[in-house]
Amino acid sequence: MHVAENGRIAPVHVHEHLFLGQDHARNERRTVAVVAVTATMMVVEIVAGWAYGSMALTADGWHMATHAGAIGVAALAYRFASSHAADPRFAFGAGKVGDLAGFASAIILGVVALGIGYESLLRLASPQPVAYLEASVVAVIGLAVNVVCALLLGHGHDHGHSHDHRDRRRHDHGHDHAHHGHADHNMRGAYLHVLADALTSVLAIAGLLAGWSFGWSWVDPAIGVVGAVVIAAWSIGLARDSGRVLLDATSNDDLAETIRERLETGDVRVSDLHLWRVGPGHMAAIVAVVTHRPEEPASYKARLADLAALSHVTIEVNLCRDHPRVAA
């Protein structure tokens, strides 16, 4: 280990924990813009739905209100993560703040689904008169706004596919690695909120047109129930994926297998391996190896150097037959 004259570790040996996604700053700007657009349309839909008696339109407006709040949380999460990226209080950086925000978005989506489903069932039991023409116009405007917001956010998976060809085996299994390692759950949560808005707008338009054309007053609230079920499914998926990251679940079995294959040469065996995500596109690994002929930990790290997903690696070298341990 090289030590500077002042007694501190030389900069070359200082570990940084900057585990933010590569589009972090751009995603923050996107979410702020979407909050402004969504909040404006939210007010219009709630007022119009109440004035024209449309449950589908009112539901769209109210859940757009919760989405505006949730996307606002996403924007704050980006800001917090960037401002605390080098904060030593966070052992592995602030890269997982976005996953926490994504999990919060999933909970909000679930609450929205329950609320829409409950109100829609009440309207099925007790239909209310609807001003179909006016409500349809507002719903179409709402859909247009959702399309604009979706374009502002991109498609929510800008870097969902790995383009690293330096390791052929990892590229061959890129889909699994991309989904779990590179996915920005904060952006995914914001995008799902916008997508949920768009879905309920489409369903509201369909229900309003059916009621207007055929006099089927039950279609409007029935479509509200369908929308609630779809949004609930999205909520469960996002909660599952972001929750796994927050619990440090092993997210890429293929990468773990590649690490084992790289290290287990000669009599070297991996006795312990921990692999987890510390931010979008950033994985950390702690590996213990056992061998009769130990080398410096740096030599084992060199075998993993071209695995771009590994942003933080700790190697522990153990001698067989109860010999002392060397770690770095």
mmCIF file of C-alpha atoms in Angstrom:
data_model
loop_
_atom_site.group_PDB
_atom_site.id
_atom_site.type_symbol
_atom_site.label_atom_id
_atom_site.label_comp_id
_atom_site.label_asym_id
_atom_site.label_seq_id
_atom_site.Cartn_x
_atom_site.Cartn_y
_atom_site.Cartn_z
ATOM 1 C CA MET A 1 0.000 0.000 0.000
ATOM 2 C CA HIS A 2 1.362 3.456 -0.887
ATOM 3 C CA VAL A 3 1.130 6.089 1.854
ATOM 4 C CA ALA A 4 1.552 9.793 1.226
ATOM 5 C CA GLU A 5 4.001 11.913 3.221
ATOM 6 C CA ASN A 6 1.223 13.213 5.444
ATOM 7 C CA GLY A 7 0.511 9.660 6.592
ATOM 8 C CA ARG A 8 -2.699 9.287 4.606
ATOM 9 C CA ILE A 9 -3.461 6.698 1.970
ATOM 10 C CA ALA A 10 -2.383 7.806 -1.484
ATOM 11 C CA PRO A 11 -5.283 8.948 -3.720
ATOM 12 C CA VAL A 12 -4.779 6.017 -6.093
ATOM 13 C CA HIS A 13 -5.895 3.669 -3.306
ATOM 14 C CA VAL A 14 -8.904 5.692 -2.139
ATOM 15 C CA HIS A 15 -12.224 4.045 -3.001
ATOM 16 C CA GLU A 16 -14.946 6.260 -4.440
ATOM 17 C CA HIS A 17 -18.589 5.310 -4.168
ATOM 18 C CA LEU A 18 -20.151 7.321 -6.968
ATOM 19 C CA PHE A 19 -22.733 4.799 -8.119
ATOM 20 C CA LEU A 20 -25.252 6.988 -9.960
ATOM 21 C CA GLY A 21 -26.805 6.043 -13.305
ATOM 22 C CA GLN A 22 -25.109 7.477 -16.385
ATOM 23 C CA ASP A 23 -28.201 9.573 -17.257
ATOM 24 C CA HIS A 24 -28.802 10.761 -13.700
ATOM 25 C CA ALA A 25 -28.731 14.524 -14.387
ATOM 26 C CA ARG A 26 -30.826 14.269 -17.535
ATOM 27 C CA ASN A 27 -33.420 12.103 -15.787
ATOM 28 C CA GLU A 28 -33.695 14.679 -13.009
ATOM 29 C CA ARG A 29 -34.483 17.416 -15.538
ATOM 30 C CA ARG A 30 -37.008 15.173 -17.264
ATOM 31 C CA THR A 31 -38.917 14.386 -14.086
ATOM 32 C CA VAL A 32 -39.109 18.057 -13.045
ATOM 33 C CA ALA A 33 -40.623 18.972 -16.433
ATOM 34 C CA VAL A 34 -43.154 16.154 -16.205
ATOM 35 C CA VAL A 35 -44.233 17.216 -12.700
ATOM 36 C CA ALA A 36 -45.117 20.682 -14.010
ATOM 37 C CA VAL A 37 -47.117 19.349 -16.962
ATOM 38 C CA THR A 38 -48.876 16.639 -14.932
ATOM 39 C CA ALA A 39 -49.880 18.960 -12.095
ATOM 40 C CA THR A 40 -51.498 21.395 -14.542
ATOM 41 C CA MET A 41 -53.554 18.686 -16.260
ATOM 42 C CA MET A 42 -54.441 17.150 -12.919
ATOM 43 C CA VAL A 43 -56.373 20.254 -11.890
ATOM 44 C CA VAL A 44 -58.189 20.424 -15.227
ATOM 45 C CA GLU A 45 -59.336 16.777 -15.116
ATOM 46 C CA ILE A 46 -60.503 16.819 -11.505
ATOM 47 C CA VAL A 47 -62.573 19.955 -12.018
ATOM 48 C CA ALA A 48 -63.983 18.726 -15.347
ATOM 49 C CA GLY A 49 -64.783 15.251 -14.017
ATOM 50 C CA TRP A 50 -66.700 16.732 -11.085
ATOM 51 C CA ALA A 51 -68.521 19.227 -13.322
ATOM 52 C CA TYR A 52 -69.488 16.699 -15.994
ATOM 53 C CA GLY A 53 -70.224 13.727 -13.736
ATOM 54 C CA SER A 54 -67.674 11.306 -15.230
ATOM 55 C CA MET A 55 -66.200 8.779 -12.802
ATOM 56 C CA ALA A 56 -63.600 7.685 -15.343
ATOM 57 C CA LEU A 57 -62.485 11.284 -15.858
ATOM 58 C CA THR A 58 -62.522 12.087 -12.136
ATOM 59 C CA ALA A 59 -60.537 8.935 -11.377
ATOM 60 C CA ASP A 60 -58.050 9.881 -14.083
ATOM 61 C CA GLY A 61 -57.639 13.325 -12.543
ATOM 62 C CA TRP A 62 -57.233 12.123 -8.959
ATOM 63 C CA HIS A 63 -54.757 9.431 -9.755
ATOM 64 C CA MET A 64 -52.924 11.964 -11.923
ATOM 65 C CA ALA A 65 -52.669 14.038 -8.731
ATOM 66 C CA THR A 66 -50.964 11.176 -6.908
ATOM 67 C CA HIS A 67 -48.749 10.595 -9.930
ATOM 68 C CA ALA A 68 -47.669 14.235 -9.903
ATOM 69 C CA GLY A 69 -46.662 13.786 -6.280
ATOM 70 C CA ALA A 70 -44.893 10.488 -6.972
ATOM 71 C CA ILE A 71 -42.960 11.899 -9.927
ATOM 72 C CA GLY A 72 -42.069 14.848 -7.705
ATOM 73 C CA VAL A 73 -40.602 12.339 -5.230
ATOM 74 C CA ALA A 74 -38.620 10.830 -8.116
ATOM 75 C CA ALA A 75 -37.206 14.256 -8.992
ATOM 76 C CA LEU A 76 -36.261 14.868 -5.357
ATOM 77 C CA ALA A 77 -34.633 11.434 -5.193
ATOM 78 C CA TYR A 78 -32.413 12.309 -8.166
ATOM 79 C CA ARG A 79 -31.444 15.590 -6.517
ATOM 80 C CA PHE A 80 -30.760 13.949 -3.144
ATOM 81 C CA ALA A 81 -28.658 11.169 -4.687
ATOM 82 C CA SER A 82 -26.499 13.574 -6.683
ATOM 83 C CA SER A 83 -25.957 15.925 -3.737
ATOM 84 C CA HIS A 84 -25.049 13.028 -1.395
ATOM 85 C CA ALA A 85 -23.159 10.854 -3.871
ATOM 86 C CA ALA A 86 -19.875 11.319 -2.000
ATOM 87 C CA ASP A 87 -21.359 11.485 1.504
ATOM 88 C CA PRO A 88 -19.291 9.123 3.713
ATOM 89 C CA ARG A 89 -22.356 8.360 5.819
ATOM 90 C CA PHE A 90 -23.589 6.141 2.990
ATOM 91 C CA ALA A 91 -21.346 3.067 3.043
ATOM 92 C CA PHE A 92 -21.836 2.325 -0.663
ATOM 93 C CA GLY A 93 -22.897 5.732 -1.914
ATOM 94 C CA ALA A 94 -26.387 7.063 -2.609
ATOM 95 C CA GLY A 95 -27.030 5.054 -5.779
ATOM 96 C CA LYS A 96 -29.926 3.120 -4.229
ATOM 97 C CA VAL A 97 -31.928 6.240 -3.328
ATOM 98 C CA GLY A 98 -33.603 5.862 -6.711
ATOM 99 C CA ASP A 99 -34.627 2.298 -5.853
ATOM 100 C CA LEU A 100 -36.158 3.573 -2.615
ATOM 101 C CA ALA A 101 -38.106 6.179 -4.604
ATOM 102 C CA GLY A 102 -39.146 3.477 -7.074
ATOM 103 C CA PHE A 103 -40.482 1.348 -4.226
ATOM 104 C CA ALA A 104 -42.409 4.372 -2.915
ATOM 105 C CA SER A 105 -43.859 4.889 -6.399
ATOM 106 C CA ALA A 106 -44.989 1.267 -6.427
ATOM 107 C CA ILE A 107 -46.830 1.751 -3.130
ATOM 108 C CA ILE A 108 -48.502 4.912 -4.437
ATOM 109 C CA LEU A 109 -49.541 3.089 -7.610
ATOM 110 C CA GLY A 110 -51.075 0.370 -5.465
ATOM 111 C CA VAL A 111 -53.057 2.903 -3.423
ATOM 112 C CA VAL A 112 -54.220 4.588 -6.633
ATOM 113 C CA ALA A 113 -55.409 1.236 -7.995
ATOM 114 C CA LEU A 114 -57.376 0.509 -4.827
ATOM 115 C CA GLY A 115 -58.966 3.949 -4.867
ATOM 116 C CA ILE A 116 -60.014 3.770 -8.503
ATOM 117 C CA GLY A 117 -61.349 0.239 -8.081
ATOM 118 C CA TYR A 118 -63.376 1.168 -5.005
ATOM 119 C CA GLU A 119 -64.938 4.281 -6.525
ATOM 120 C CA SER A 120 -65.679 2.464 -9.786
ATOM 121 C CA LEU A 121 -67.482 -0.349 -7.939
ATOM 122 C CA LEU A 122 -69.587 2.236 -6.109
ATOM 123 C CA ARG A 123 -70.552 3.798 -9.432
ATOM 124 C CA LEU A 124 -71.434 0.376 -10.834
ATOM 125 C CA ALA A 125 -73.823 -0.115 -7.949
ATOM 126 C CA SER A 126 -75.238 3.398 -8.279
ATOM 127 C CA PRO A 127 -74.773 4.871 -11.801
ATOM 128 C CA GLN A 128 -74.527 8.658 -12.115
ATOM 129 C CA PRO A 129 -75.451 10.888 -15.094
ATOM 130 C CA VAL A 130 -72.478 11.794 -17.282
ATOM 131 C CA ALA A 131 -71.930 14.752 -19.657
ATOM 132 C CA TYR A 132 -70.301 12.542 -22.281
ATOM 133 C CA LEU A 133 -69.257 15.136 -24.872
ATOM 134 C CA GLU A 134 -67.535 17.514 -22.468
ATOM 135 C CA ALA A 135 -65.906 14.716 -20.485
ATOM 136 C CA SER A 136 -64.625 13.101 -23.703
ATOM 137 C CA VAL A 137 -62.969 16.327 -24.843
ATOM 138 C CA VAL A 138 -61.150 16.694 -21.528
ATOM 139 C CA ALA A 139 -60.110 13.008 -21.571
ATOM 140 C CA VAL A 140 -58.598 13.434 -25.055
ATOM 141 C CA ILE A 141 -56.651 16.468 -23.842
ATOM 142 C CA GLY A 142 -55.469 14.416 -20.862
ATOM 143 C CA LEU A 143 -54.254 11.653 -23.169
ATOM 144 C CA ALA A 144 -52.334 14.184 -25.258
ATOM 145 C CA VAL A 145 -50.668 15.504 -22.114
ATOM 146 C CA ASN A 146 -49.704 11.962 -21.109
ATOM 147 C CA VAL A 147 -48.109 11.370 -24.495
ATOM 148 C CA VAL A 148 -46.089 14.567 -24.068
ATOM 149 C CA CYS A 149 -44.967 13.433 -20.606
ATOM 150 C CA ALA A 150 -44.003 9.998 -21.924
ATOM 151 C CA LEU A 151 -41.886 11.643 -24.622
ATOM 152 C CA LEU A 152 -40.240 13.874 -22.013
ATOM 153 C CA LEU A 153 -39.292 10.849 -19.932
ATOM 154 C CA GLY A 154 -38.191 8.750 -22.869
ATOM 155 C CA HIS A 155 -39.392 5.140 -22.801
ATOM 156 C CA GLY A 156 -38.263 4.512 -19.227
ATOM 157 C CA HIS A 157 -35.640 1.940 -20.263
ATOM 158 C CA ASP A 158 -33.102 3.993 -22.193
ATOM 159 C CA HIS A 159 -30.257 1.814 -21.009
ATOM 160 C CA GLY A 160 -32.063 -1.393 -20.389
ATOM 161 C CA HIS A 161 -29.788 -3.326 -22.722
ATOM 162 C CA SER A 162 -26.092 -3.805 -22.199
ATOM 163 C CA HIS A 163 -23.795 -2.669 -24.993
ATOM 164 C CA ASP A 164 -20.589 -3.930 -23.413
ATOM 165 C CA HIS A 165 -18.958 -6.522 -25.644
ATOM 166 C CA ARG A 166 -15.705 -6.835 -23.726
ATOM 167 C CA ASP A 167 -16.910 -10.001 -22.058
ATOM 168 C CA ARG A 168 -18.646 -12.330 -24.479
ATOM 169 C CA ARG A 169 -20.296 -14.485 -21.861
ATOM 170 C CA ARG A 170 -21.792 -11.507 -20.086
ATOM 171 C CA HIS A 171 -23.073 -10.166 -23.400
ATOM 172 C CA ASP A 172 -24.728 -13.497 -24.167
ATOM 173 C CA HIS A 173 -26.713 -13.177 -20.961
ATOM 174 C CA GLY A 174 -27.226 -9.444 -21.325
ATOM 175 C CA HIS A 175 -30.985 -9.485 -20.933
ATOM 176 C CA ASP A 176 -30.928 -10.703 -17.355
ATOM 177 C CA HIS A 177 -28.035 -8.457 -16.458
ATOM 178 C CA ALA A 178 -29.623 -5.431 -18.086
ATOM 179 C CA HIS A 179 -32.953 -5.892 -16.420
ATOM 180 C CA HIS A 180 -31.602 -6.223 -12.908
ATOM 181 C CA GLY A 181 -28.305 -4.343 -13.062
ATOM 182 C CA HIS A 182 -28.913 -1.350 -15.327
ATOM 183 C CA ALA A 183 -32.612 -0.646 -14.732
ATOM 184 C CA ASP A 184 -33.253 2.758 -13.159
ATOM 185 C CA HIS A 185 -36.178 1.934 -10.882
ATOM 186 C CA ASN A 186 -36.715 5.596 -10.058
ATOM 187 C CA MET A 187 -37.219 6.459 -13.734
ATOM 188 C CA ARG A 188 -39.220 3.283 -14.223
ATOM 189 C CA GLY A 189 -41.534 4.341 -11.398
ATOM 190 C CA ALA A 190 -42.005 7.810 -12.907
ATOM 191 C CA TYR A 191 -42.625 6.294 -16.340
ATOM 192 C CA LEU A 192 -45.186 3.828 -14.969
ATOM 193 C CA HIS A 193 -47.075 6.694 -13.365
ATOM 194 C CA VAL A 194 -47.255 8.428 -16.737
ATOM 195 C CA LEU A 195 -48.194 5.166 -18.435
ATOM 196 C CA ALA A 196 -50.947 4.612 -15.870
ATOM 197 C CA ASP A 197 -52.245 8.104 -16.650
ATOM 198 C CA ALA A 198 -52.256 7.311 -20.356
ATOM 199 C CA LEU A 199 -54.015 3.983 -19.792
ATOM 200 C CA THR A 200 -56.801 5.490 -17.694
ATOM 201 C CA SER A 201 -57.217 8.278 -20.267
ATOM 202 C CA VAL A 202 -57.632 5.729 -23.055
ATOM 203 C CA LEU A 203 -60.035 3.666 -20.973
ATOM 204 C CA ALA A 204 -61.965 6.785 -19.964
ATOM 205 C CA ILE A 205 -62.349 7.783 -23.620
ATOM 206 C CA ALA A 206 -63.533 4.274 -24.533
ATOM 207 C CA GLY A 207 -66.047 4.213 -21.692
ATOM 208 C CA LEU A 208 -67.368 7.680 -22.437
ATOM 209 C CA LEU A 209 -67.799 6.917 -26.150
ATOM 210 C CA ALA A 210 -69.589 3.630 -25.367
ATOM 211 C CA GLY A 211 -71.941 5.362 -22.940
ATOM 212 C CA TRP A 212 -72.540 8.229 -25.347
ATOM 213 C CA SER A 213 -73.148 6.011 -28.392
ATOM 214 C CA PHE A 214 -75.120 3.127 -26.860
ATOM 215 C CA GLY A 215 -76.378 4.472 -23.574
ATOM 216 C CA TRP A 216 -74.300 1.937 -21.621
ATOM 217 C CA SER A 217 -73.800 3.915 -18.427
ATOM 218 C CA TRP A 218 -72.184 0.908 -16.739
ATOM 219 C CA VAL A 219 -69.215 0.884 -19.146
ATOM 220 C CA ASP A 220 -67.606 4.003 -17.655
ATOM 221 C CA PRO A 221 -67.202 2.577 -14.108
ATOM 222 C CA ALA A 222 -66.527 -0.944 -15.413
ATOM 223 C CA ILE A 223 -63.559 0.350 -17.372
ATOM 224 C CA GLY A 224 -62.398 2.054 -14.181
ATOM 225 C CA VAL A 225 -62.202 -1.407 -12.570
ATOM 226 C CA VAL A 226 -60.162 -2.754 -15.486
ATOM 227 C CA GLY A 227 -57.737 0.158 -15.202
ATOM 228 C CA ALA A 228 -57.371 -0.460 -11.469
ATOM 229 C CA VAL A 229 -56.406 -4.096 -12.054
ATOM 230 C CA VAL A 230 -53.768 -3.199 -14.670
ATOM 231 C CA ILE A 231 -52.231 -0.469 -12.499
ATOM 232 C CA ALA A 232 -52.136 -2.862 -9.533
ATOM 233 C CA ALA A 233 -50.171 -5.356 -11.644
ATOM 234 C CA TRP A 234 -47.628 -2.674 -12.559
ATOM 235 C CA SER A 235 -47.372 -1.726 -8.893
ATOM 236 C CA ILE A 236 -46.595 -5.290 -7.839
ATOM 237 C CA GLY A 237 -43.898 -5.679 -10.506
ATOM 238 C CA LEU A 238 -42.136 -2.446 -9.585
ATOM 239 C CA ALA A 239 -42.341 -3.187 -5.848
ATOM 240 C CA ARG A 240 -40.855 -6.645 -6.418
ATOM 241 C CA ASP A 241 -37.907 -5.443 -8.517
ATOM 242 C CA SER A 242 -37.022 -2.366 -6.460
ATOM 243 C CA GLY A 243 -37.554 -4.287 -3.218
ATOM 244 C CA ARG A 244 -35.006 -6.912 -4.265
ATOM 245 C CA VAL A 245 -32.421 -4.186 -4.741
ATOM 246 C CA LEU A 246 -33.196 -2.604 -1.366
ATOM 247 C CA LEU A 247 -32.771 -6.005 0.298
ATOM 248 C CA ASP A 248 -29.469 -6.617 -1.519
ATOM 249 C CA ALA A 249 -30.787 -9.733 -3.221
ATOM 250 C CA THR A 250 -28.384 -11.299 -5.708
ATOM 251 C CA SER A 251 -29.641 -9.821 -8.956
ATOM 252 C CA ASN A 252 -27.503 -11.481 -11.608
ATOM 253 C CA ASP A 253 -26.720 -15.184 -11.436
ATOM 254 C CA ASP A 254 -24.906 -15.051 -14.786
ATOM 255 C CA LEU A 255 -22.477 -12.398 -13.573
ATOM 256 C CA ALA A 256 -21.877 -14.355 -10.364
ATOM 257 C CA GLU A 257 -21.090 -17.446 -12.410
ATOM 258 C CA THR A 258 -18.700 -15.450 -14.587
ATOM 259 C CA ILE A 259 -16.864 -14.221 -11.486
ATOM 260 C CA ARG A 260 -16.479 -17.807 -10.268
ATOM 261 C CA GLU A 261 -15.171 -18.966 -13.636
ATOM 262 C CA ARG A 262 -12.643 -16.133 -13.792
ATOM 263 C CA LEU A 263 -11.275 -16.793 -10.290
ATOM 264 C CA GLU A 264 -11.402 -20.591 -10.041
ATOM 265 C CA THR A 265 -8.253 -21.533 -11.936
ATOM 266 C CA GLY A 266 -5.697 -24.070 -10.723
ATOM 267 C CA ASP A 267 -6.384 -24.889 -7.074
ATOM 268 C CA VAL A 268 -8.199 -21.598 -6.377
ATOM 269 C CA ARG A 269 -11.773 -22.016 -5.180
ATOM 270 C CA VAL A 270 -14.371 -19.368 -4.342
ATOM 271 C CA SER A 271 -15.544 -20.059 -0.792
ATOM 272 C CA ASP A 272 -17.859 -17.083 -0.413
ATOM 273 C CA LEU A 273 -19.408 -14.672 -2.925
ATOM 274 C CA HIS A 274 -21.693 -11.704 -2.307
ATOM 275 C CA LEU A 275 -22.957 -9.774 -5.333
ATOM 276 C CA TRP A 276 -25.447 -6.939 -5.111
ATOM 277 C CA ARG A 277 -26.510 -3.743 -6.853
ATOM 278 C CA VAL A 278 -25.389 -0.384 -5.456
ATOM 279 C CA GLY A 279 -26.849 1.795 -8.209
ATOM 280 C CA PRO A 280 -28.132 1.661 -11.806
ATOM 281 C CA GLY A 281 -25.439 -0.117 -13.808
ATOM 282 C CA HIS A 282 -23.217 -0.576 -10.738
ATOM 283 C CA MET A 283 -22.623 -3.880 -8.961
ATOM 284 C CA ALA A 284 -20.517 -4.567 -5.871
ATOM 285 C CA ALA A 285 -18.883 -7.889 -5.035
ATOM 286 C CA ILE A 286 -17.157 -9.328 -1.989
ATOM 287 C CA VAL A 287 -15.361 -12.574 -2.806
ATOM 288 C CA ALA A 288 -13.385 -14.954 -0.577
ATOM 289 C CA VAL A 289 -11.048 -17.423 -2.262
ATOM 290 C CA VAL A 290 -9.121 -20.394 -0.842
ATOM 291 C CA THR A 291 -5.836 -21.651 -2.326
ATOM 292 C CA HIS A 292 -2.594 -23.434 -1.455
ATOM 293 C CA ARG A 293 -0.583 -20.882 -3.427
ATOM 294 C CA PRO A 294 -1.988 -17.450 -2.650
ATOM 295 C CA GLU A 295 -1.276 -14.386 -4.734
ATOM 296 C CA GLU A 296 -1.789 -10.734 -3.928
ATOM 297 C CA PRO A 297 -5.503 -9.728 -3.916
ATOM 298 C CA ALA A 298 -4.746 -7.331 -6.774
ATOM 299 C CA SER A 299 -3.949 -10.251 -9.065
ATOM 300 C CA TYR A 300 -7.389 -11.740 -8.508
ATOM 301 C CA LYS A 301 -9.028 -8.351 -9.024
ATOM 302 C CA ALA A 302 -7.208 -8.073 -12.348
ATOM 303 C CA ARG A 303 -9.082 -11.147 -13.597
ATOM 304 C CA LEU A 304 -12.358 -9.253 -13.114
ATOM 305 C CA ALA A 305 -11.169 -5.849 -14.329
ATOM 306 C CA ASP A 306 -12.935 -5.989 -17.703
ATOM 307 C CA LEU A 307 -16.356 -6.726 -16.194
ATOM 308 C CA ALA A 308 -17.728 -3.208 -16.555
ATOM 309 C CA ALA A 309 -20.711 -3.850 -14.284
ATOM 310 C CA LEU A 310 -18.438 -4.430 -11.286
ATOM 311 C CA SER A 311 -17.877 -1.002 -9.776
ATOM 312 C CA HIS A 312 -16.652 -2.106 -6.342
ATOM 313 C CA VAL A 313 -14.751 -5.347 -5.701
ATOM 314 C CA THR A 314 -13.262 -6.675 -2.463
ATOM 315 C CA ILE A 315 -11.153 -9.860 -2.557
ATOM 316 C CA GLU A 316 -10.245 -11.909 0.514
ATOM 317 C CA VAL A 317 -7.512 -14.531 0.071
ATOM 318 C CA ASN A 318 -7.418 -17.491 2.479
ATOM 319 C CA LEU A 319 -4.617 -20.021 2.744
ATOM 320 C CA CYS A 320 -5.567 -23.655 3.160
ATOM 321 C CA ARG A 321 -4.817 -25.554 6.408
ATOM 322 C CA ASP A 322 -5.533 -22.666 8.755
ATOM 323 C CA HIS A 323 -2.857 -20.339 7.413
ATOM 324 C CA PRO A 324 -3.264 -16.580 8.003
ATOM 325 C CA ARG A 325 -5.597 -14.569 5.818
ATOM 326 C CA VAL A 326 -4.686 -11.770 3.414
ATOM 327 C CA ALA A 327 -7.376 -9.262 2.431
ATOM 328 C CA ALA A 328 -7.758 -6.070 0.383
#
